[in-house]
Coordinates of C-alpha atoms and ligand atoms in Angstrom, one line a residue:
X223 CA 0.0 0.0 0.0
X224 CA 2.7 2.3 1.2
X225 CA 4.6 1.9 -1.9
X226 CA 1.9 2.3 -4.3
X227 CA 1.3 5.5 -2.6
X228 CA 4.6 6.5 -3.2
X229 CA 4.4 5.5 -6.4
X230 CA 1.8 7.0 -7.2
X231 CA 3.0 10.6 -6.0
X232 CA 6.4 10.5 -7.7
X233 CA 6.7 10.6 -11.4
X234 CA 8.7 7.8 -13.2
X235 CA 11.6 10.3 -12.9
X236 CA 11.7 9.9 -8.9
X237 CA 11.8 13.7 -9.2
X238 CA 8.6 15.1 -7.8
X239 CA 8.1 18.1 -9.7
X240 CA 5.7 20.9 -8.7
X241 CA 6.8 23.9 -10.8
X242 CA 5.1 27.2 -9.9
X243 CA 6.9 29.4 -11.4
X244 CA 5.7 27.9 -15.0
X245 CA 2.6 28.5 -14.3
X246 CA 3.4 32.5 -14.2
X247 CA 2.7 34.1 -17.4
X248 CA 4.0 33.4 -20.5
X249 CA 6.4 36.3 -20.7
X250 CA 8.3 35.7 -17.9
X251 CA 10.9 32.7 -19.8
X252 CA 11.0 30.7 -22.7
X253 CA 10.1 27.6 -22.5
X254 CA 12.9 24.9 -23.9
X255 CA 14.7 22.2 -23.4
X256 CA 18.4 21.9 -22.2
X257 CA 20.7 21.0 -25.3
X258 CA 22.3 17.6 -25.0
X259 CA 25.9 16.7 -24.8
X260 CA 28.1 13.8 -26.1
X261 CA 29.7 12.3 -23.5
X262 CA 27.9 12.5 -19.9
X263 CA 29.6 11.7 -17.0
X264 CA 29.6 11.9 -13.5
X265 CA 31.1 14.2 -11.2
X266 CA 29.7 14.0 -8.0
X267 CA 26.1 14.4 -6.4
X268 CA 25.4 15.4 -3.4
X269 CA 24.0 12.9 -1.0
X270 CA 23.1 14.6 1.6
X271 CA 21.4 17.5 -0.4
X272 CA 19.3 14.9 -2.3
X273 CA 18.0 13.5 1.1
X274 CA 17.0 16.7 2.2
X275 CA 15.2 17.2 -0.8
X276 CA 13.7 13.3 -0.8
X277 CA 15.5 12.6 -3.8
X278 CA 16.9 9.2 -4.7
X279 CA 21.0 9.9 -5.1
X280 CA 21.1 6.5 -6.5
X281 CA 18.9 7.0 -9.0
X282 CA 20.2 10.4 -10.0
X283 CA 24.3 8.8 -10.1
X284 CA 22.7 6.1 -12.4
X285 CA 23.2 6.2 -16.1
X286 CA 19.6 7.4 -16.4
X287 CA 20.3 10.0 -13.7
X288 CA 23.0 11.1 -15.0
X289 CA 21.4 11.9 -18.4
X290 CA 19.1 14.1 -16.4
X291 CA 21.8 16.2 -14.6
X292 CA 23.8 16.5 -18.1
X293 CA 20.3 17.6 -19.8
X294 CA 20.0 15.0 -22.3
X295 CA 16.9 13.6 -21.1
X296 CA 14.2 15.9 -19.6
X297 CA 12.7 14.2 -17.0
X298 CA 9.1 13.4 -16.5
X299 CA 7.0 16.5 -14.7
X300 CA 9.9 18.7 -15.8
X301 CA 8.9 22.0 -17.3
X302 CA 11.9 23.2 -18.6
X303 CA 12.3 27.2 -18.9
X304 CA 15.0 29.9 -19.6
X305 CA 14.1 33.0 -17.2
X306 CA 14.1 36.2 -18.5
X307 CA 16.0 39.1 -16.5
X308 CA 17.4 42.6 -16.3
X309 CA 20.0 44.0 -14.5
X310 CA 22.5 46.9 -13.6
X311 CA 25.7 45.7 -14.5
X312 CA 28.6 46.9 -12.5
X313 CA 26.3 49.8 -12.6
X314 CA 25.0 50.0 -16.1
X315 CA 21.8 49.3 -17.3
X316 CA 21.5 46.2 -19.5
X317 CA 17.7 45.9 -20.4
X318 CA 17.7 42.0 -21.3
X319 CA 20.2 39.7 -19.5
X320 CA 18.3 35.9 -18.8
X321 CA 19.7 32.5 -18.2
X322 CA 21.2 32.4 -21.3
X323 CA 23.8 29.5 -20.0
X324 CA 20.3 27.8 -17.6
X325 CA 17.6 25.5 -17.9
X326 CA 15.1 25.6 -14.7
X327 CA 14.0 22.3 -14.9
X328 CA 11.1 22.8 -12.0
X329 CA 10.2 22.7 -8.4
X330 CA 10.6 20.2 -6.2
X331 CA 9.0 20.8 -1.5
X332 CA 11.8 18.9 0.2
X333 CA 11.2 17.3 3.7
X334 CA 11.7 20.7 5.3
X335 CA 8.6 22.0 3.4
X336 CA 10.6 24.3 1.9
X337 CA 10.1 24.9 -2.3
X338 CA 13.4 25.1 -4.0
X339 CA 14.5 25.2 -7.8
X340 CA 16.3 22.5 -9.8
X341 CA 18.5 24.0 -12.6
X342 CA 21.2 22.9 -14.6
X343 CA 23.7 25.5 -15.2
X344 CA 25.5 25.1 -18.5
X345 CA 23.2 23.6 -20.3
X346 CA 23.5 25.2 -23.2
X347 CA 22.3 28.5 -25.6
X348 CA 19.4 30.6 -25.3
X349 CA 17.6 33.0 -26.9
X350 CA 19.3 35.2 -23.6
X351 CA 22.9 33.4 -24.8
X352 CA 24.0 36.7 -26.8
X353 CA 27.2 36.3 -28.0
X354 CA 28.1 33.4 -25.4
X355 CA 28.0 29.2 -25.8
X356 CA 25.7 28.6 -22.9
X357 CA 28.1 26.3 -21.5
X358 CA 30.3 25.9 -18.6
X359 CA 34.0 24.7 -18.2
X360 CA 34.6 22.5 -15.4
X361 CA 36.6 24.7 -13.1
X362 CA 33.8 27.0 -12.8
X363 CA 31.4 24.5 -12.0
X364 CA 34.0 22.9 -9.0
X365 CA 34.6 26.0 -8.1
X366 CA 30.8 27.1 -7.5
X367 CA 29.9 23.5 -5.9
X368 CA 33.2 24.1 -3.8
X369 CA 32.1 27.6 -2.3
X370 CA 28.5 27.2 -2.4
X371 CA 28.5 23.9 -0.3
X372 CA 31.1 25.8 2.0
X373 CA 29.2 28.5 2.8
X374 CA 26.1 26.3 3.5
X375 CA 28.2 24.4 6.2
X376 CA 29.3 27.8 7.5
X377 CA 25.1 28.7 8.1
X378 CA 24.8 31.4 5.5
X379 CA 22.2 31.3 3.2
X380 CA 23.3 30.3 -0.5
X381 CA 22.2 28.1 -3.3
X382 CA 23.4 24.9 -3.3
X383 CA 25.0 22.4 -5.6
X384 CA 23.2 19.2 -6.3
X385 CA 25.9 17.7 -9.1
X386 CA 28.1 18.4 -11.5
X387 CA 28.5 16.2 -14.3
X388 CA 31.2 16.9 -17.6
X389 CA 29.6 16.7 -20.9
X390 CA 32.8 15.0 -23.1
X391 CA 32.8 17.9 -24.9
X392 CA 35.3 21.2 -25.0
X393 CA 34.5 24.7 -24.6
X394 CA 36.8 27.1 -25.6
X395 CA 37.7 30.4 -23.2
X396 CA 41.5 31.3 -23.7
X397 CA 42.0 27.9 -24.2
X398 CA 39.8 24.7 -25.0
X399 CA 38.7 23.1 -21.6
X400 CA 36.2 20.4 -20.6
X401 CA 32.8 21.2 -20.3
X402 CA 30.4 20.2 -17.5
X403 CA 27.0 21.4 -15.9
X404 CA 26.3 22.2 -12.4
X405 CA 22.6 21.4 -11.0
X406 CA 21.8 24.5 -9.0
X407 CA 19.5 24.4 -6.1
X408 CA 17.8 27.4 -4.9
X409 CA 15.0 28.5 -3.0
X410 CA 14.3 30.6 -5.8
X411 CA 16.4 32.5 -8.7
X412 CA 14.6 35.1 -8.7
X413 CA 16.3 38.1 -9.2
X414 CA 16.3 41.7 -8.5
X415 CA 16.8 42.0 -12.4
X416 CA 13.5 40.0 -12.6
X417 CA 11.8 42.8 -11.2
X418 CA 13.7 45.2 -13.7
X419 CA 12.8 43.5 -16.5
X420 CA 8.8 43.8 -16.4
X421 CA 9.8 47.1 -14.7
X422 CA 11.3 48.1 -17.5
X423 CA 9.0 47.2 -20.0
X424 CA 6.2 49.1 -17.6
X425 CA 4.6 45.7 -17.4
X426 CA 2.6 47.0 -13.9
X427 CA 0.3 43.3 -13.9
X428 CA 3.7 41.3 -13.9
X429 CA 5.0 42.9 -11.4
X430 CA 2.5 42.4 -9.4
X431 CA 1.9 38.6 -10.6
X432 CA 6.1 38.4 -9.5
X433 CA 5.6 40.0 -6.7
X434 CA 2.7 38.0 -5.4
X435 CA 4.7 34.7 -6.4
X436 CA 7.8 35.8 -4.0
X437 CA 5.7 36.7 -1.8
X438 CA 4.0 33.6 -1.0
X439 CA 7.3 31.8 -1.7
X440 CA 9.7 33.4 0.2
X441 CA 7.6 36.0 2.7
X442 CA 3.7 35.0 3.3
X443 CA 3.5 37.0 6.1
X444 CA 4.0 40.3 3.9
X445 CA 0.5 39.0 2.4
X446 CA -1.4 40.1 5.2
X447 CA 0.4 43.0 5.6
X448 CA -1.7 46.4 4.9
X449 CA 0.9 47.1 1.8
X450 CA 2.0 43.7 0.7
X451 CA 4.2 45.1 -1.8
X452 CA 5.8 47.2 0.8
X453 CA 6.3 44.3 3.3
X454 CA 7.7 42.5 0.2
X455 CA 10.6 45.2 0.2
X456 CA 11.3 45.7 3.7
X457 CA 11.5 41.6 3.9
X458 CA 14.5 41.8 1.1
X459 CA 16.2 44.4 2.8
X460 CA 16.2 42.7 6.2
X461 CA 17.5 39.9 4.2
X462 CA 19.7 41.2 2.1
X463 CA 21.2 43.1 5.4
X464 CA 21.9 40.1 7.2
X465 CA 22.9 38.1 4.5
X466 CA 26.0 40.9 3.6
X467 CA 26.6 41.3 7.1
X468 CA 26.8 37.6 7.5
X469 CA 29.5 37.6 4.6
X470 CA 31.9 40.2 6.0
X471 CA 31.7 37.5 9.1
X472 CA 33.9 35.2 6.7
X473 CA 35.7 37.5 5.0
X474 CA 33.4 36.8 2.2
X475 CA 33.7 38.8 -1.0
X476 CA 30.9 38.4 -3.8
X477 CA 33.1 40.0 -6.6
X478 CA 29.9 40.5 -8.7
X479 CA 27.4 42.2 -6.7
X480 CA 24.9 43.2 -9.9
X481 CA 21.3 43.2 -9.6
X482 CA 20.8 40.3 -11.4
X483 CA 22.6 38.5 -9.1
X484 CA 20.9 40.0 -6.2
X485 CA 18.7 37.1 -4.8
X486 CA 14.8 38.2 -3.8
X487 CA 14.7 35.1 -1.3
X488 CA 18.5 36.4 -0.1
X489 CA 20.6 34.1 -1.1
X490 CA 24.4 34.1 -1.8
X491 CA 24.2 33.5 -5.8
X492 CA 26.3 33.1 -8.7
X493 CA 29.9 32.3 -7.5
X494 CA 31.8 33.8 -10.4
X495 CA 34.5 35.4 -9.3
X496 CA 33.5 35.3 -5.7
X497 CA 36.7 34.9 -3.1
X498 CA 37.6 34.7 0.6
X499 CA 40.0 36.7 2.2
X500 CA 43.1 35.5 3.8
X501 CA 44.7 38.7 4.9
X502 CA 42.5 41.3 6.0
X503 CA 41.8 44.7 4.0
X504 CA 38.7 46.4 3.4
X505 CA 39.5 47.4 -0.4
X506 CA 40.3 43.6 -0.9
X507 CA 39.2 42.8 -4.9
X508 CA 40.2 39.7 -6.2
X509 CA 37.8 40.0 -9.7
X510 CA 39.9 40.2 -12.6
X511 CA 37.2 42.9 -13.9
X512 CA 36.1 44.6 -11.3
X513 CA 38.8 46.9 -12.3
X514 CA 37.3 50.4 -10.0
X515 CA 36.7 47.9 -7.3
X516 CA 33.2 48.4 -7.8
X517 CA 32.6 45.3 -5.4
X518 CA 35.2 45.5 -2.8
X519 CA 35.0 43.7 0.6
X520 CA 34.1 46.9 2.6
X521 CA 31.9 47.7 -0.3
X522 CA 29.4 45.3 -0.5
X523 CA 26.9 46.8 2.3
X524 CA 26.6 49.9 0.4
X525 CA 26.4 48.2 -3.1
X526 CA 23.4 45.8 -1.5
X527 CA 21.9 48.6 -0.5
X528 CA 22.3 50.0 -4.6
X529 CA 20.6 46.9 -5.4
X530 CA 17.9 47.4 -3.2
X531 CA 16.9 50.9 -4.2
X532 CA 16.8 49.2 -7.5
X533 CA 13.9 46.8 -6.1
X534 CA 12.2 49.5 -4.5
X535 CA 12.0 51.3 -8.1
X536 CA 10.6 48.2 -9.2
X537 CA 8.3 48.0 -6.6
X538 CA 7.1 51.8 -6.3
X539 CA 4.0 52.2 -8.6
X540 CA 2.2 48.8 -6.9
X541 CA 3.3 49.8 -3.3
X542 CA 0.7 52.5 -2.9
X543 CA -1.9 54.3 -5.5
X544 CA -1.2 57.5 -4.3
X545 CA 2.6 57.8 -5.9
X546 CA 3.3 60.6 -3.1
X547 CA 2.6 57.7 0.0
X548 CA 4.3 54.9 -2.1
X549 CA 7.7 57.0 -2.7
X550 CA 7.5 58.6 1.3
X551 CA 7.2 54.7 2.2
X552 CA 9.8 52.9 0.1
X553 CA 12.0 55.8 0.7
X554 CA 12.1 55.0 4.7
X555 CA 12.2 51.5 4.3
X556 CA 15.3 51.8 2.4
X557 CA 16.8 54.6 5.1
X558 CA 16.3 51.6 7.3
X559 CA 18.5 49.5 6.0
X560 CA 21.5 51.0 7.1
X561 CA 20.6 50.7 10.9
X562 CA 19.1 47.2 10.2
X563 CA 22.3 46.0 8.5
X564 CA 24.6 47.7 11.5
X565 CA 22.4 45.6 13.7
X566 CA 23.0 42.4 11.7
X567 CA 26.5 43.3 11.6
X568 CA 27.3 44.0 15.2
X569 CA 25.1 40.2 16.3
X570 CA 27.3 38.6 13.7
X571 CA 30.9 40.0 15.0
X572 CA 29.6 40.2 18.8
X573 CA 29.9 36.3 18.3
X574 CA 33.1 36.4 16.9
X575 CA 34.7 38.4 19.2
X576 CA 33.0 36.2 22.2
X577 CA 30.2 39.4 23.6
X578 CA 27.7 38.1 24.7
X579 CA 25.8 41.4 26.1
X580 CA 25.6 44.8 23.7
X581 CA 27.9 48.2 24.8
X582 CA 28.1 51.4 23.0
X583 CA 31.5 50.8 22.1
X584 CA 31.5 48.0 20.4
X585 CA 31.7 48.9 17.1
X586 CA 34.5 50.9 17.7
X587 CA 36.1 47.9 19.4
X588 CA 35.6 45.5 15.9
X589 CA 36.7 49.1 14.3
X590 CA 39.7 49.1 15.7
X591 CA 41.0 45.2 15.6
X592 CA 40.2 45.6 11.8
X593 CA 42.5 48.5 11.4
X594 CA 45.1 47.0 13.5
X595 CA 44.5 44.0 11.3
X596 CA 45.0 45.5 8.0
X597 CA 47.5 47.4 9.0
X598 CA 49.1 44.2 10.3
X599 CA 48.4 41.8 7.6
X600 CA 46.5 39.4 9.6
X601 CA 44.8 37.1 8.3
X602 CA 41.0 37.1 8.8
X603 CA 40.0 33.7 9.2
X604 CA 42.5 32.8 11.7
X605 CA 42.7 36.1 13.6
X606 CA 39.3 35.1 15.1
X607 CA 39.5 31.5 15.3
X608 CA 42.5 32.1 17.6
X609 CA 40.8 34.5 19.8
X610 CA 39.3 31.3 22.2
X611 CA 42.9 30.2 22.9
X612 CA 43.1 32.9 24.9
X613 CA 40.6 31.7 27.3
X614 CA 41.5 28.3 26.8
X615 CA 44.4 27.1 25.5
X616 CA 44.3 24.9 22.5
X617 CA 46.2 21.3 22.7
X618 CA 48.0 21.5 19.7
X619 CA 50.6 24.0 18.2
X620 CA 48.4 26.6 16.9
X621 CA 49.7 30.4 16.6
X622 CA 48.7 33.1 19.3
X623 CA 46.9 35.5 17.8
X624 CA 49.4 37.7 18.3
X625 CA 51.9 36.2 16.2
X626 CA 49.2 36.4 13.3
X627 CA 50.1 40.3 13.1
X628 CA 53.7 41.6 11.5
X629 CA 53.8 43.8 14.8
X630 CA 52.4 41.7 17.9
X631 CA 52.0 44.4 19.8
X632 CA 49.9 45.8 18.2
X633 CA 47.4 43.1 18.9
X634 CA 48.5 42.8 22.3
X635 CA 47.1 46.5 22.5
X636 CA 43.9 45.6 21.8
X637 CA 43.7 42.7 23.7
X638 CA 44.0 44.3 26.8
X639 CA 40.6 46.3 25.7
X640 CA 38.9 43.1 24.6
X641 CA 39.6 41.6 28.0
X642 CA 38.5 44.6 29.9
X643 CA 35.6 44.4 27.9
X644 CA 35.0 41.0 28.8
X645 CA 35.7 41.8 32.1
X646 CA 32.6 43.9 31.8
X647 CA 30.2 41.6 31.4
X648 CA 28.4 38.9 33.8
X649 CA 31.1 36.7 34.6
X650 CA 30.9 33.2 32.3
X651 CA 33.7 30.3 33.1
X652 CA 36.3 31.1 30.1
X653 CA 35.9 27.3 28.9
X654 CA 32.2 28.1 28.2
X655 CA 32.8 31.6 26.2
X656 CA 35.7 30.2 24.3
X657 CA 33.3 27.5 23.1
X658 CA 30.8 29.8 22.1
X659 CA 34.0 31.9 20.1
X660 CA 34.7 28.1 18.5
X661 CA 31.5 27.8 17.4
X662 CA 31.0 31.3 15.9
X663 CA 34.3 31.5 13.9
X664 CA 35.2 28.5 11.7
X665 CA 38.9 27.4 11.4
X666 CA 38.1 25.9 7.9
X667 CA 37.1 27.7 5.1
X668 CA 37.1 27.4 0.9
X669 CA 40.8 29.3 0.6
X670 CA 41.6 30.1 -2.7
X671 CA 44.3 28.3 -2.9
X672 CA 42.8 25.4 -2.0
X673 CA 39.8 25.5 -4.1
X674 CA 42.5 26.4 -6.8
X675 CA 44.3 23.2 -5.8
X676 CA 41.2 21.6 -6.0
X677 CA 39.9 23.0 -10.0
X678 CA 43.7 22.3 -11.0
X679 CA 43.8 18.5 -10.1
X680 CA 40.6 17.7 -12.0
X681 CA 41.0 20.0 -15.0
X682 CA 44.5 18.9 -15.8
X683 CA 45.3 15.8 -14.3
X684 CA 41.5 14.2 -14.7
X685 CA 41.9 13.6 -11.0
X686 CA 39.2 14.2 -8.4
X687 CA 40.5 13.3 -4.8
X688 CA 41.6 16.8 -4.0
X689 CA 37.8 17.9 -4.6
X690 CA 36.7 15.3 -2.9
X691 CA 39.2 15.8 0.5
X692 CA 38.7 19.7 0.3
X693 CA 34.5 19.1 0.1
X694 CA 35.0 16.9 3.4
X695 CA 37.1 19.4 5.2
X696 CA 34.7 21.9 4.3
X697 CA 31.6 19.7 6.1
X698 CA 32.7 20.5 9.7
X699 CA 34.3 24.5 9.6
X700 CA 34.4 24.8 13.3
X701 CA 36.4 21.3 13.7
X702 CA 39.7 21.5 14.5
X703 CA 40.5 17.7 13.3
X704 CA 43.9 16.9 12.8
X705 CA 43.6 15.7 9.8
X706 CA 41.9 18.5 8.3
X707 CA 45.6 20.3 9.8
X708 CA 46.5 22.1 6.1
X709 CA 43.0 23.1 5.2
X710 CA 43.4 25.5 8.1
X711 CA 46.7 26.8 6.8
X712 CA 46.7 30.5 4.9
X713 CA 48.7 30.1 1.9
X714 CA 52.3 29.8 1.7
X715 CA 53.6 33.0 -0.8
X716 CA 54.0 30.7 -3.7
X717 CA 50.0 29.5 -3.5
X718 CA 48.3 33.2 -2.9
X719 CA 45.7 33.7 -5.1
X720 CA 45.7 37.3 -6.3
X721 CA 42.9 37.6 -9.0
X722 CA 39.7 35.4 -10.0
X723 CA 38.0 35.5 -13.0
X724 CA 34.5 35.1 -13.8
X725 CA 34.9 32.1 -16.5
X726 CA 32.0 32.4 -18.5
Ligands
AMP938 P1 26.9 36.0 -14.8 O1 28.1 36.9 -15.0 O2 27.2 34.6 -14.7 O3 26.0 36.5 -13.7 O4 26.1 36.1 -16.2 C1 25.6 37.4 -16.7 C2 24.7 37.1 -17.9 O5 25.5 36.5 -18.9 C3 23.6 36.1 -17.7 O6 22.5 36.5 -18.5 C4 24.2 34.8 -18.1 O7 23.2 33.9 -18.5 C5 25.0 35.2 -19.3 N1 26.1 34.3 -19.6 C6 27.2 34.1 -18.8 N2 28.0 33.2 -19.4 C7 27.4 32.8 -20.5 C8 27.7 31.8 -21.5 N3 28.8 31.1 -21.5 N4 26.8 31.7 -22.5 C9 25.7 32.4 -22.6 N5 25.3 33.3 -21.7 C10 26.2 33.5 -20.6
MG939 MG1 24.3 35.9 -12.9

């Protein structure tokens, strides 16, 4: 009985397909298939993202699976679809962008209720291709399954990589490389830029059937609100600030920050050129062409909110009738978003530097450990993680913090304030607050150098272990296992990564 339930539910694909956003109007994509490949083959899938999502990772690493994830076989309750999109592109307007290198394949609810998006990335031209292939190479695609699944064990919201397969065939960038698709999960890819694009085209009924859509997708409680549209906006802004303050936690830097890469649901999307800092500075840009450093580390608050005021643009002439009340109201939800993204940023380093109650000065306090760090060359990642062995000494040989900085005393300066600050608050056993400090900065993170180390093995030498070690170091950040030791290492000066480029 049970199993002819099941049966019953689940299309012969095993992928239970419920696509909402095809049933949006017409406009809104193209509706085609991925373009096969010649040779698929597998890469990897992720287990443990499958089970979340009740999906059979059996099934989708057989043969038949794999033709699925490569797109040579559209499975059954697919609706395949290219999206149509805008956005502002390292600040200039480009009307019609789209997944011109995407198939959204559909919807699947996974056991957590939650409705997320299947898509295979690479999977070939569009009519939103312009001049490119619609392909991928396969460093790219490692790369963004290397990061994404990283910053999903690190808690921050991202979209997520359910495989990667290679396609046996080339594609040519400055050299011919193997091709491969990534399949993207996401709790939605909708886009700032969606919202530009009917915006654009003064298409006042699709914004408000898109708007509806994320609404009861991402935010229902904005449906009740007495301006829906408005609640809409202040939801992306809250997330939007705590997702940005949540990467300057991990020394995250996006690299391209454009609306169209601005996720509604606020997401961390698109890993292009993205990178993590090992030593800290706030003008950090590792993008090969973000030449003005458009999208610099310290940047990326004020460029979110950019993107936002972009939405609220978008948003204006459905918020309110009267055009006076609509633009006083978007107006002060977007003057909030600097307090609300201070307050995301000061819960997110409070952790990291062990607070556990709020002061006035604590800004100031982060304020000044980061100029003492840049000035210092410290790395980011580490200069935290160390902070517990203060409290409680580590067991193995792990630097002082001190020793992190090219002057020492310069930390030892600041320390003194820190524990004075401490001092401050309701006493807690030091074993208990350096826990909490452990569990709030991770000692393992995707270094470039590693997630080079990583591309480089399976691109040239066809050989996947280092991908496969590095994805298992990544599982447990806040670990200190030994044998995870050089995966906490910054780079030796020989292995520092100094630009990224977007491969596209
Ligand atoms: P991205 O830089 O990945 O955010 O992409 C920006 C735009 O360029 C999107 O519309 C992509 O679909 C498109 N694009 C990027 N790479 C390719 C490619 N190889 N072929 C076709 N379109 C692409
Ligand atoms: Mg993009």
């Amino acid at each position: 009985m049970t199993d002819l339930a099941t049966e019953a539910r689940a299309p012969a694909s095993g992928i239970p397909f419920d696509n909402s956003y095809a049933r949006l109007p017409e406009r809104f994509y193209v509706r085609m298939p991925p373009t096969p490949v010649s040779a698929p083959a597998l890469v990897r899938v992720n287990r443990a993202l499958a089970a979340e999502l009740g999906l059979d990772a059996d099934a989708l690493a057989s043969p038949a699976g794999v033709e699925i994830l490569a797109g040579n076989r559209v499975p059954e309750g697919a609706e395949p679809l290219a999206q149509a999109y805008a956005g502002h592109q390292f600040g200039g307007w480009v009307p019609q962008l789209g997944d011109g290198r995407a198939i959204l394949l559909g919807e699947v609810v996974g056991r957590d209720g939650v409705r997320r998006d299947i898509q295979l990335k690479g999977s070939g031209r569009t009519p939103f291709s312009r001049g490119g292939d619609g392909r991928a190479a396969l460093g790219p695609v490692l790369r963004e399954y290397i990061v994404s699944e990283g910053m999903h064990r690190l808690g921050i919201p991202t979209t997520r990589a359910l495989a990667a397969v290679t396609t046996g065939e080339k594609v040519y960038r400055e050299t011919a490389l193997p091709g491969a698709v990534l399949t993207r999960v996401a709790r939605s890819h909708i886009r700032v830029g969606t919202f530009q694009f009917l915006f654009a085209r003064k298409d006042l009924d699709g914004i408000r059937a898109l708007a509806d859509h994320a609404i009861a997708r991402h935010y229902p409680a904005a449906a009740t609100a007495g301006r829906p549209y408005l609640a809409l906006l202040e939801a992306v802004i809250a997330a939007q600030a705590a997702l940005v303050a949540r990467w300057l936690g991990v020394g995250f830097i996006h690299g391209v920050m454009n609306t169209d890469n601005c996720s509604i649901a606020g997401e961390t999307i698109d890993y292009g050129p993205c990178a993590f800092m090992d030593r800290y500075h706030p003008q950090t840009v590792f993008s090969s062409i973000d030449h003005g450093g458009r999208y610099a580390f310290a940047s990326q608050p004020g460029i979110a909110q950019w993107n936002l005021v972009q939405l609220a643009q978008c948003l204006l002439p459905v918020i309110d009738d009267d055009a006076d009340k609509a633009l006083e109201a978007a107006q002060a939800a977007i003057d909030g978003y600097a307090a609300r993204f201070d307050t995301e940023l000061l819960a997110v380093f409070r952790a990291k530097l062990g607070l556990f109650e709020a002061r006035d000065g604590d800004l100031a306090l982060l304020q000044d450990l980061f100029d003492r760090m840049a000035a210092n060359q410290a790395d980011f990642t580490l200069t935290f993680r160390r902070l517990a062995d203060l409290l409680d000494p580590p067991e193995g040989d792990a630097p002082a913090p001190r020793d992190l900085f090219v002057d020492p005393t310069s930390f030892d300066a600041w320390e003194r304030v820190w524990r004075a600050r401490l001092a401050d608050e309701a006493a807690t056993p030091d074993a208990g607050r350096a826990a909490a400090l452990r569990a709030a900065n991770p000692a393992v993170i995707p270094r470039n150098h590693l997630v080079e180390e990583a591309i480089r093995a399976a691109e040239d030498a066809g050989d996947p272990a280092p991908f496969e070690a590095l994805l298992e170091a990544l599982a447990t950040p806040f670990e200190e296992r030994p044998e995870h030791a050089r995966y906490r290492l910054p780079p030796r000066p020989d292995q520092v990564v100094r630009q990224t480029f977007c491969g596209t």
